[in-house]
Amino acid sequence: MSLEESYKALGLKPGASLQEAKRSYYEWLKFFHPDRHQASPGLLQKATEETKKLNLAYEHICKVLGGGRRAFSNEPSRAKPPRPKATGKAPIEGEPYVVPACGMKLTWLASGRFLMGSPVGEAGRSDDEGPQTEVTISRGFWLGMFPVAQEEWSAIAEEVGVLKAQPSFFRGDRLPVEQVSWNDCQEWLEALTTTEAAQKRLPVGFTYRLPTEAEWEFACRAGATGRFHFGDSDGALSDHAWHAANSRNQSQPVGQKKANSWGLHDMHGQVWEWCLDRYGPLRGGSVFDPAGPAFGLNRVMRGGSWGVSAARCRCAYRVWNEPRYRDYTVGFRVALAPDF
């Protein structure tokens, strides 16, 4: 793409400044954002294609006018914060854990029971959030305190050698990794499991994997029964989440917002989080350790993102996409949990 074509893609006249290009880029980005077009596959495909063109155009203008400056950096400090000290030992059930291979913090969640989905009449409710289902999580598991950060992703991806060490659209060590597909996550998690097993740090019967949809909602609610883990009001969401009203149109460093009562951050907003399950209807009644339908193509994503409204960040809100889907609003969170 030439410089002239890049200006045209952003709706600018040749010679516009870098600041004008940035402003135009973000305006167009909001218009074509894929989250606005989930209900229409045709529009979603067009929005995705247009977003790619915008990315290429803005990247090219930044390289030419910015002297090679990266277009999508959040300009972090040169000094990296020290990684949490890792124990080098296997995790102990009931205790928090720091994964030695990448410095990721995990929180232990005890087994329990909760009501999955939302009641008829909940504000913002979608039909696929019911019937409400009583779910028993029969075994405790560890879950990432935050969505996977870019420095954690890179630590494992560089060892694998086939995954991109830096796939993200927005750049920063403590920003959540994004633009990773469900398939990418499987490859990364398999590599992490292999690394930890080789060092004899993997509990018997456990593996690093995506949480099931039920495990994810169980963790998000943290015992709560409302629209959000802190209650029902949209007004308090900005204290707990990065969403469309406060994100400045991009992801933010993990862990800056208030945690839920189990110590988990960014369960609402920030990035959509892949779940292990295929998408399907809730069963109703009472179930133990559900893991979704046995057949189907699309995989579940939960939590909302920096680009969506409060209603789409609710505990029970569900979306899905193909396992190869990548987007700068989509990341994941790690579970160290019983293998299926």
mmCIF file of C-alpha atoms in Angstrom:
data_model
loop_
_atom_site.group_PDB
_atom_site.id
_atom_site.type_symbol
_atom_site.label_atom_id
_atom_site.label_comp_id
_atom_site.label_asym_id
_atom_site.label_seq_id
_atom_site.Cartn_x
_atom_site.Cartn_y
_atom_site.Cartn_z
ATOM 1 C CA MET A 1 0.000 0.000 0.000
ATOM 2 C CA SER A 2 1.446 3.356 -1.065
ATOM 3 C CA LEU A 3 1.370 6.495 1.068
ATOM 4 C CA GLU A 4 -1.274 8.029 -1.216
ATOM 5 C CA GLU A 5 -3.433 4.901 -0.931
ATOM 6 C CA SER A 6 -2.994 4.944 2.837
ATOM 7 C CA TYR A 7 -4.258 8.507 3.069
ATOM 8 C CA LYS A 8 -7.222 7.598 0.860
ATOM 9 C CA ALA A 9 -8.082 4.577 3.031
ATOM 10 C CA LEU A 10 -8.319 6.877 6.050
ATOM 11 C CA GLY A 11 -10.369 9.465 4.168
ATOM 12 C CA LEU A 12 -7.558 12.033 4.259
ATOM 13 C CA LYS A 13 -5.964 14.337 1.733
ATOM 14 C CA PRO A 14 -2.274 13.688 0.918
ATOM 15 C CA GLY A 15 -0.023 15.596 3.283
ATOM 16 C CA ALA A 16 -2.212 15.252 6.381
ATOM 17 C CA SER A 17 -0.275 15.148 9.650
ATOM 18 C CA LEU A 18 0.398 12.062 11.750
ATOM 19 C CA GLN A 19 -1.976 13.393 14.412
ATOM 20 C CA GLU A 20 -4.736 13.821 11.809
ATOM 21 C CA ALA A 21 -4.108 10.276 10.592
ATOM 22 C CA LYS A 22 -4.367 8.938 14.128
ATOM 23 C CA ARG A 23 -7.619 10.795 14.778
ATOM 24 C CA SER A 24 -9.166 9.629 11.497
ATOM 25 C CA TYR A 25 -7.973 6.065 12.050
ATOM 26 C CA TYR A 26 -9.699 5.773 15.420
ATOM 27 C CA GLU A 27 -12.899 7.352 14.138
ATOM 28 C CA TRP A 28 -13.124 4.842 11.296
ATOM 29 C CA LEU A 29 -12.131 2.040 13.662
ATOM 30 C CA LYS A 30 -15.103 2.731 15.913
ATOM 31 C CA PHE A 31 -17.421 2.695 12.889
ATOM 32 C CA PHE A 32 -16.158 -0.641 11.529
ATOM 33 C CA HIS A 33 -15.520 -2.329 14.880
ATOM 34 C CA PRO A 34 -16.572 -6.011 14.533
ATOM 35 C CA ASP A 35 -18.410 -5.955 17.868
ATOM 36 C CA ARG A 36 -20.977 -3.633 16.284
ATOM 37 C CA HIS A 37 -21.827 -6.123 13.534
ATOM 38 C CA GLN A 38 -22.073 -9.510 15.304
ATOM 39 C CA ALA A 39 -25.756 -9.857 14.383
ATOM 40 C CA SER A 40 -25.092 -9.741 10.624
ATOM 41 C CA PRO A 41 -22.491 -12.166 9.184
ATOM 42 C CA GLY A 42 -22.324 -10.184 5.928
ATOM 43 C CA LEU A 43 -21.662 -6.878 7.656
ATOM 44 C CA LEU A 44 -19.271 -8.557 10.088
ATOM 45 C CA GLN A 45 -17.137 -9.878 7.225
ATOM 46 C CA LYS A 46 -17.072 -6.471 5.539
ATOM 47 C CA ALA A 47 -16.226 -4.743 8.834
ATOM 48 C CA THR A 48 -13.364 -7.181 9.419
ATOM 49 C CA GLU A 49 -11.974 -6.574 5.913
ATOM 50 C CA GLU A 50 -12.241 -2.796 6.271
ATOM 51 C CA THR A 51 -10.541 -2.934 9.669
ATOM 52 C CA LYS A 52 -7.585 -4.776 8.136
ATOM 53 C CA LYS A 53 -7.283 -2.050 5.465
ATOM 54 C CA LEU A 54 -7.370 0.646 8.146
ATOM 55 C CA ASN A 55 -4.649 -1.138 10.104
ATOM 56 C CA LEU A 56 -2.369 -1.386 7.062
ATOM 57 C CA ALA A 57 -2.966 2.239 6.096
ATOM 58 C CA TYR A 58 -2.284 3.646 9.552
ATOM 59 C CA GLU A 59 0.770 1.424 10.036
ATOM 60 C CA HIS A 60 2.224 2.662 6.738
ATOM 61 C CA ILE A 61 1.602 6.337 7.533
ATOM 62 C CA CYS A 62 3.227 5.914 10.948
ATOM 63 C CA LYS A 63 6.301 4.313 9.397
ATOM 64 C CA VAL A 64 6.692 7.116 6.848
ATOM 65 C CA LEU A 65 5.801 10.140 8.980
ATOM 66 C CA GLY A 66 6.895 8.793 12.336
ATOM 67 C CA GLY A 67 10.369 7.723 11.352
ATOM 68 C CA GLY A 68 9.626 4.030 11.741
ATOM 69 C CA ARG A 69 7.689 4.443 14.973
ATOM 70 C CA ARG A 70 5.347 1.539 15.766
ATOM 71 C CA ALA A 71 1.741 2.394 15.067
ATOM 72 C CA PHE A 72 0.188 0.319 17.805
ATOM 73 C CA SER A 73 2.432 0.810 20.814
ATOM 74 C CA ASN A 74 1.177 2.186 24.093
ATOM 75 C CA GLU A 75 4.673 3.636 24.562
ATOM 76 C CA PRO A 76 5.540 1.691 27.730
ATOM 77 C CA SER A 77 8.460 2.520 29.955
ATOM 78 C CA ARG A 78 11.753 1.022 28.816
ATOM 79 C CA ALA A 79 12.209 -0.508 32.252
ATOM 80 C CA LYS A 80 10.147 -3.692 32.540
ATOM 81 C CA PRO A 81 8.546 -4.393 35.926
ATOM 82 C CA PRO A 82 10.123 -7.410 37.630
ATOM 83 C CA ARG A 83 8.257 -10.664 37.195
ATOM 84 C CA PRO A 84 6.715 -12.195 40.321
ATOM 85 C CA LYS A 85 9.109 -14.559 42.034
ATOM 86 C CA ALA A 86 8.329 -18.141 41.040
ATOM 87 C CA THR A 87 8.607 -20.982 43.540
ATOM 88 C CA GLY A 88 9.841 -23.628 41.118
ATOM 89 C CA LYS A 89 7.626 -26.136 42.937
ATOM 90 C CA ALA A 90 4.349 -27.777 42.005
ATOM 91 C CA PRO A 91 1.208 -25.915 43.093
ATOM 92 C CA ILE A 92 -0.564 -26.928 46.288
ATOM 93 C CA GLU A 93 -4.353 -27.151 46.232
ATOM 94 C CA GLY A 94 -5.914 -24.304 48.165
ATOM 95 C CA GLU A 95 -2.981 -21.941 47.666
ATOM 96 C CA PRO A 96 -2.221 -19.295 45.002
ATOM 97 C CA TYR A 97 0.514 -20.111 42.515
ATOM 98 C CA VAL A 98 2.954 -18.363 40.205
ATOM 99 C CA VAL A 99 3.700 -20.346 37.035
ATOM 100 C CA PRO A 100 7.519 -20.558 36.780
ATOM 101 C CA ALA A 101 7.592 -20.776 32.980
ATOM 102 C CA CYS A 102 6.003 -17.358 32.432
ATOM 103 C CA GLY A 103 5.420 -15.642 35.794
ATOM 104 C CA MET A 104 1.626 -15.824 35.538
ATOM 105 C CA LYS A 105 -0.355 -15.533 38.796
ATOM 106 C CA LEU A 106 -3.070 -18.112 39.471
ATOM 107 C CA THR A 107 -5.788 -18.034 42.138
ATOM 108 C CA TRP A 108 -7.236 -21.187 43.708
ATOM 109 C CA LEU A 109 -11.014 -21.559 43.436
ATOM 110 C CA ALA A 110 -12.669 -24.166 45.650
ATOM 111 C CA SER A 111 -15.428 -26.413 44.322
ATOM 112 C CA GLY A 112 -18.978 -25.134 44.637
ATOM 113 C CA ARG A 113 -22.447 -24.707 43.206
ATOM 114 C CA PHE A 114 -24.037 -21.750 41.404
ATOM 115 C CA LEU A 115 -26.922 -20.752 39.162
ATOM 116 C CA MET A 116 -25.673 -20.309 35.578
ATOM 117 C CA GLY A 117 -27.414 -17.942 33.173
ATOM 118 C CA SER A 118 -29.751 -15.049 33.894
ATOM 119 C CA PRO A 119 -33.359 -14.770 35.058
ATOM 120 C CA VAL A 120 -36.117 -13.677 32.693
ATOM 121 C CA GLY A 121 -36.415 -9.930 33.058
ATOM 122 C CA GLU A 122 -32.740 -9.169 33.724
ATOM 123 C CA ALA A 123 -31.833 -5.914 31.969
ATOM 124 C CA GLY A 124 -29.962 -6.602 28.726
ATOM 125 C CA ARG A 125 -30.766 -10.318 28.788
ATOM 126 C CA SER A 126 -30.430 -12.465 25.644
ATOM 127 C CA ASP A 127 -32.562 -15.552 25.037
ATOM 128 C CA ASP A 128 -29.571 -17.909 25.135
ATOM 129 C CA GLU A 129 -28.889 -17.006 28.783
ATOM 130 C CA GLY A 130 -31.624 -19.400 29.863
ATOM 131 C CA PRO A 131 -33.005 -21.582 31.129
ATOM 132 C CA GLN A 132 -31.015 -20.955 34.292
ATOM 133 C CA THR A 133 -29.098 -24.071 35.236
ATOM 134 C CA GLU A 134 -27.879 -25.216 38.647
ATOM 135 C CA VAL A 135 -24.242 -26.151 38.101
ATOM 136 C CA THR A 136 -21.959 -28.042 40.457
ATOM 137 C CA ILE A 137 -18.221 -27.576 39.987
ATOM 138 C CA SER A 138 -17.101 -30.746 41.728
ATOM 139 C CA ARG A 139 -13.357 -30.073 41.945
ATOM 140 C CA GLY A 140 -11.384 -26.972 42.767
ATOM 141 C CA PHE A 141 -9.071 -25.448 40.169
ATOM 142 C CA TRP A 142 -6.695 -22.564 39.595
ATOM 143 C CA LEU A 143 -7.576 -19.645 37.347
ATOM 144 C CA GLY A 144 -5.483 -16.751 36.104
ATOM 145 C CA MET A 145 -5.798 -13.672 38.296
ATOM 146 C CA PHE A 146 -5.758 -11.648 35.051
ATOM 147 C CA PRO A 147 -6.224 -12.314 31.340
ATOM 148 C CA VAL A 148 -2.957 -13.572 29.834
ATOM 149 C CA ALA A 149 -0.593 -10.614 29.417
ATOM 150 C CA GLN A 150 1.608 -10.141 26.372
ATOM 151 C CA GLU A 151 4.860 -10.798 28.244
ATOM 152 C CA GLU A 152 3.415 -14.101 29.520
ATOM 153 C CA TRP A 153 2.302 -15.121 26.047
ATOM 154 C CA SER A 154 5.711 -14.264 24.573
ATOM 155 C CA ALA A 155 7.598 -16.293 27.188
ATOM 156 C CA ILE A 156 5.911 -19.495 25.984
ATOM 157 C CA ALA A 157 5.382 -18.623 22.306
ATOM 158 C CA GLU A 158 9.102 -17.986 21.807
ATOM 159 C CA GLU A 159 9.857 -21.503 23.059
ATOM 160 C CA VAL A 160 7.244 -23.074 20.778
ATOM 161 C CA GLY A 161 8.681 -21.313 17.743
ATOM 162 C CA VAL A 162 5.552 -21.568 15.577
ATOM 163 C CA LEU A 163 3.271 -19.079 17.328
ATOM 164 C CA LYS A 164 3.777 -15.354 16.922
ATOM 165 C CA ALA A 165 5.633 -14.028 19.953
ATOM 166 C CA GLN A 166 3.736 -10.747 19.580
ATOM 167 C CA PRO A 167 0.386 -11.142 17.795
ATOM 168 C CA SER A 168 -1.357 -8.233 19.514
ATOM 169 C CA PHE A 169 -2.730 -5.115 17.853
ATOM 170 C CA PHE A 170 -2.068 -2.903 20.881
ATOM 171 C CA ARG A 171 1.422 -3.399 22.313
ATOM 172 C CA GLY A 172 2.649 -3.474 25.903
ATOM 173 C CA ASP A 173 4.065 -6.139 28.225
ATOM 174 C CA ARG A 174 1.169 -5.873 30.684
ATOM 175 C CA LEU A 175 -1.561 -5.344 28.125
ATOM 176 C CA PRO A 176 -3.659 -8.460 27.542
ATOM 177 C CA VAL A 177 -2.581 -10.547 24.592
ATOM 178 C CA GLU A 178 -5.182 -10.362 21.815
ATOM 179 C CA GLN A 179 -5.630 -11.351 18.197
ATOM 180 C CA VAL A 180 -5.266 -14.965 19.304
ATOM 181 C CA SER A 181 -7.687 -17.592 18.034
ATOM 182 C CA TRP A 182 -9.103 -20.487 20.031
ATOM 183 C CA ASN A 183 -6.734 -22.716 18.059
ATOM 184 C CA ASP A 184 -3.757 -20.495 18.957
ATOM 185 C CA CYS A 185 -4.701 -20.774 22.617
ATOM 186 C CA GLN A 186 -4.747 -24.578 22.412
ATOM 187 C CA GLU A 187 -1.249 -24.645 20.983
ATOM 188 C CA TRP A 188 0.054 -22.214 23.600
ATOM 189 C CA LEU A 189 -1.586 -24.099 26.477
ATOM 190 C CA GLU A 190 -0.233 -27.430 25.243
ATOM 191 C CA ALA A 191 3.265 -25.943 25.209
ATOM 192 C CA LEU A 192 2.820 -24.575 28.739
ATOM 193 C CA THR A 193 1.546 -27.941 29.975
ATOM 194 C CA THR A 194 4.482 -29.755 28.361
ATOM 195 C CA THR A 195 6.990 -27.337 29.900
ATOM 196 C CA GLU A 196 5.558 -27.609 33.405
ATOM 197 C CA ALA A 197 5.142 -31.399 33.195
ATOM 198 C CA ALA A 198 8.782 -31.802 32.136
ATOM 199 C CA GLN A 199 9.815 -29.903 35.279
ATOM 200 C CA LYS A 200 7.504 -32.105 37.399
ATOM 201 C CA ARG A 201 5.403 -29.098 38.386
ATOM 202 C CA LEU A 202 2.068 -30.391 37.083
ATOM 203 C CA PRO A 203 -0.390 -31.844 39.644
ATOM 204 C CA VAL A 204 -1.575 -35.356 38.785
ATOM 205 C CA GLY A 205 -4.717 -35.249 36.651
ATOM 206 C CA PHE A 206 -4.434 -31.503 35.965
ATOM 207 C CA THR A 207 -3.603 -29.638 32.777
ATOM 208 C CA TYR A 208 -3.314 -26.045 31.604
ATOM 209 C CA ARG A 209 -6.385 -25.336 29.500
ATOM 210 C CA LEU A 210 -9.146 -22.837 28.857
ATOM 211 C CA PRO A 211 -11.853 -22.746 31.519
ATOM 212 C CA THR A 212 -15.162 -24.290 30.571
ATOM 213 C CA GLU A 213 -17.992 -21.830 30.131
ATOM 214 C CA ALA A 214 -19.441 -22.979 33.463
ATOM 215 C CA GLU A 215 -16.092 -22.588 35.236
ATOM 216 C CA TRP A 216 -15.729 -19.130 33.731
ATOM 217 C CA GLU A 217 -19.144 -17.900 34.922
ATOM 218 C CA PHE A 218 -18.632 -19.558 38.325
ATOM 219 C CA ALA A 219 -15.368 -17.624 38.676
ATOM 220 C CA CYS A 220 -16.805 -14.365 37.354
ATOM 221 C CA ARG A 221 -19.766 -14.381 39.716
ATOM 222 C CA ALA A 222 -17.653 -15.310 42.752
ATOM 223 C CA GLY A 223 -20.825 -16.134 44.651
ATOM 224 C CA ALA A 224 -22.851 -13.200 43.288
ATOM 225 C CA THR A 225 -26.225 -13.601 41.598
ATOM 226 C CA GLY A 226 -26.692 -10.192 39.931
ATOM 227 C CA ARG A 227 -25.913 -8.806 36.481
ATOM 228 C CA PHE A 228 -22.290 -8.190 37.518
ATOM 229 C CA HIS A 229 -20.108 -9.648 40.264
ATOM 230 C CA PHE A 230 -20.572 -6.427 42.251
ATOM 231 C CA GLY A 231 -24.338 -6.008 41.770
ATOM 232 C CA ASP A 232 -26.830 -4.870 39.142
ATOM 233 C CA SER A 233 -25.950 -1.246 38.409
ATOM 234 C CA ASP A 234 -24.218 -0.148 35.199
ATOM 235 C CA GLY A 235 -23.036 2.914 37.096
ATOM 236 C CA ALA A 236 -20.374 1.055 39.083
ATOM 237 C CA LEU A 237 -19.000 -0.895 36.117
ATOM 238 C CA SER A 238 -16.189 1.558 35.375
ATOM 239 C CA ASP A 239 -14.692 0.816 38.802
ATOM 240 C CA HIS A 240 -14.398 -2.846 37.837
ATOM 241 C CA ALA A 241 -13.999 -2.976 34.058
ATOM 242 C CA TRP A 242 -12.625 -1.421 30.891
ATOM 243 C CA HIS A 243 -15.565 -1.071 28.507
ATOM 244 C CA ALA A 244 -16.789 1.272 25.782
ATOM 245 C CA ALA A 245 -17.506 4.142 28.172
ATOM 246 C CA ASN A 246 -14.008 4.407 29.686
ATOM 247 C CA SER A 247 -11.440 2.424 27.668
ATOM 248 C CA ARG A 248 -10.323 5.189 25.280
ATOM 249 C CA ASN A 249 -10.909 2.701 22.445
ATOM 250 C CA GLN A 250 -8.208 0.210 23.351
ATOM 251 C CA SER A 251 -7.225 -2.446 25.865
ATOM 252 C CA GLN A 252 -5.502 -1.354 29.081
ATOM 253 C CA PRO A 253 -2.878 -2.945 31.368
ATOM 254 C CA VAL A 254 -4.340 -5.903 33.247
ATOM 255 C CA GLY A 255 -5.248 -5.645 36.913
ATOM 256 C CA GLN A 256 -5.925 -1.909 37.144
ATOM 257 C CA LYS A 257 -9.597 -2.287 38.007
ATOM 258 C CA LYS A 258 -11.133 -3.683 41.202
ATOM 259 C CA ALA A 259 -11.141 -7.465 41.563
ATOM 260 C CA ASN A 260 -14.179 -9.566 42.358
ATOM 261 C CA SER A 261 -14.545 -11.110 45.813
ATOM 262 C CA TRP A 262 -12.332 -14.046 44.804
ATOM 263 C CA GLY A 263 -9.458 -11.820 43.719
ATOM 264 C CA LEU A 264 -9.957 -12.069 39.949
ATOM 265 C CA HIS A 265 -9.481 -8.923 37.851
ATOM 266 C CA ASP A 266 -10.918 -7.939 34.454
ATOM 267 C CA MET A 267 -13.651 -10.565 34.417
ATOM 268 C CA HIS A 268 -15.912 -7.856 33.010
ATOM 269 C CA GLY A 269 -14.698 -5.986 29.912
ATOM 270 C CA GLN A 270 -11.035 -5.656 28.815
ATOM 271 C CA VAL A 271 -10.974 -8.519 26.260
ATOM 272 C CA TRP A 272 -13.395 -11.269 25.332
ATOM 273 C CA GLU A 273 -12.117 -14.526 26.826
ATOM 274 C CA TRP A 274 -12.233 -17.825 24.967
ATOM 275 C CA CYS A 275 -13.814 -20.769 26.787
ATOM 276 C CA LEU A 276 -13.186 -24.455 26.173
ATOM 277 C CA ASP A 277 -16.756 -25.282 25.169
ATOM 278 C CA ARG A 278 -18.552 -25.425 21.888
ATOM 279 C CA TYR A 279 -21.500 -23.065 21.847
ATOM 280 C CA GLY A 280 -24.895 -24.565 22.627
ATOM 281 C CA PRO A 281 -28.079 -24.009 24.652
ATOM 282 C CA LEU A 282 -28.071 -24.134 28.441
ATOM 283 C CA ARG A 283 -29.577 -27.381 29.705
ATOM 284 C CA GLY A 284 -31.713 -26.249 32.631
ATOM 285 C CA GLY A 285 -32.147 -28.427 35.719
ATOM 286 C CA SER A 286 -29.058 -29.523 37.655
ATOM 287 C CA VAL A 287 -25.755 -30.596 36.092
ATOM 288 C CA PHE A 288 -22.253 -31.526 37.244
ATOM 289 C CA ASP A 289 -19.134 -30.146 35.547
ATOM 290 C CA PRO A 290 -20.723 -29.341 32.160
ATOM 291 C CA ALA A 291 -18.344 -28.946 29.240
ATOM 292 C CA GLY A 292 -20.692 -27.935 26.425
ATOM 293 C CA PRO A 293 -22.008 -29.884 23.416
ATOM 294 C CA ALA A 294 -20.044 -32.828 22.034
ATOM 295 C CA PHE A 295 -20.445 -31.561 18.464
ATOM 296 C CA GLY A 296 -20.426 -28.173 16.780
ATOM 297 C CA LEU A 297 -18.056 -25.671 15.229
ATOM 298 C CA ASN A 298 -18.226 -22.429 17.185
ATOM 299 C CA ARG A 299 -16.561 -21.815 20.546
ATOM 300 C CA VAL A 300 -17.819 -19.648 23.384
ATOM 301 C CA MET A 301 -16.365 -16.275 24.394
ATOM 302 C CA ARG A 302 -17.268 -14.517 27.634
ATOM 303 C CA GLY A 303 -16.828 -11.305 29.602
ATOM 304 C CA GLY A 304 -17.250 -8.483 27.105
ATOM 305 C CA SER A 305 -14.452 -6.218 25.940
ATOM 306 C CA TRP A 306 -13.090 -2.684 25.957
ATOM 307 C CA GLY A 307 -15.272 -1.912 22.936
ATOM 308 C CA VAL A 308 -18.758 -2.958 24.076
ATOM 309 C CA SER A 309 -21.581 -1.640 26.231
ATOM 310 C CA ALA A 310 -22.207 -2.532 29.869
ATOM 311 C CA ALA A 311 -25.006 -4.956 28.957
ATOM 312 C CA ARG A 312 -22.547 -7.107 26.996
ATOM 313 C CA CYS A 313 -20.131 -7.279 29.938
ATOM 314 C CA ARG A 314 -22.643 -9.010 32.243
ATOM 315 C CA CYS A 315 -21.815 -12.290 34.015
ATOM 316 C CA ALA A 316 -24.284 -14.281 31.905
ATOM 317 C CA TYR A 317 -23.728 -12.690 28.487
ATOM 318 C CA ARG A 318 -22.621 -15.199 25.828
ATOM 319 C CA VAL A 319 -21.111 -14.858 22.358
ATOM 320 C CA TRP A 320 -19.411 -17.310 20.037
ATOM 321 C CA ASN A 321 -17.135 -17.474 17.038
ATOM 322 C CA GLU A 322 -15.178 -19.870 14.868
ATOM 323 C CA PRO A 323 -12.078 -21.343 16.546
ATOM 324 C CA ARG A 324 -9.851 -19.665 13.943
ATOM 325 C CA TYR A 325 -11.290 -16.193 14.660
ATOM 326 C CA ARG A 326 -8.838 -13.479 15.724
ATOM 327 C CA ASP A 327 -9.585 -9.926 16.790
ATOM 328 C CA TYR A 328 -7.989 -7.181 18.857
ATOM 329 C CA THR A 329 -10.834 -7.478 21.360
ATOM 330 C CA VAL A 330 -10.287 -11.211 21.981
ATOM 331 C CA GLY A 331 -7.867 -12.799 24.458
ATOM 332 C CA PHE A 332 -8.050 -15.550 27.067
ATOM 333 C CA ARG A 333 -7.480 -16.568 30.673
ATOM 334 C CA VAL A 334 -5.708 -19.729 31.820
ATOM 335 C CA ALA A 335 -7.134 -22.479 34.002
ATOM 336 C CA LEU A 336 -5.001 -25.131 35.692
ATOM 337 C CA ALA A 337 -7.771 -27.634 36.115
ATOM 338 C CA PRO A 338 -8.721 -31.319 35.935
ATOM 339 C CA ASP A 339 -8.253 -32.733 32.454
ATOM 340 C CA PHE A 340 -11.299 -33.889 30.498
#
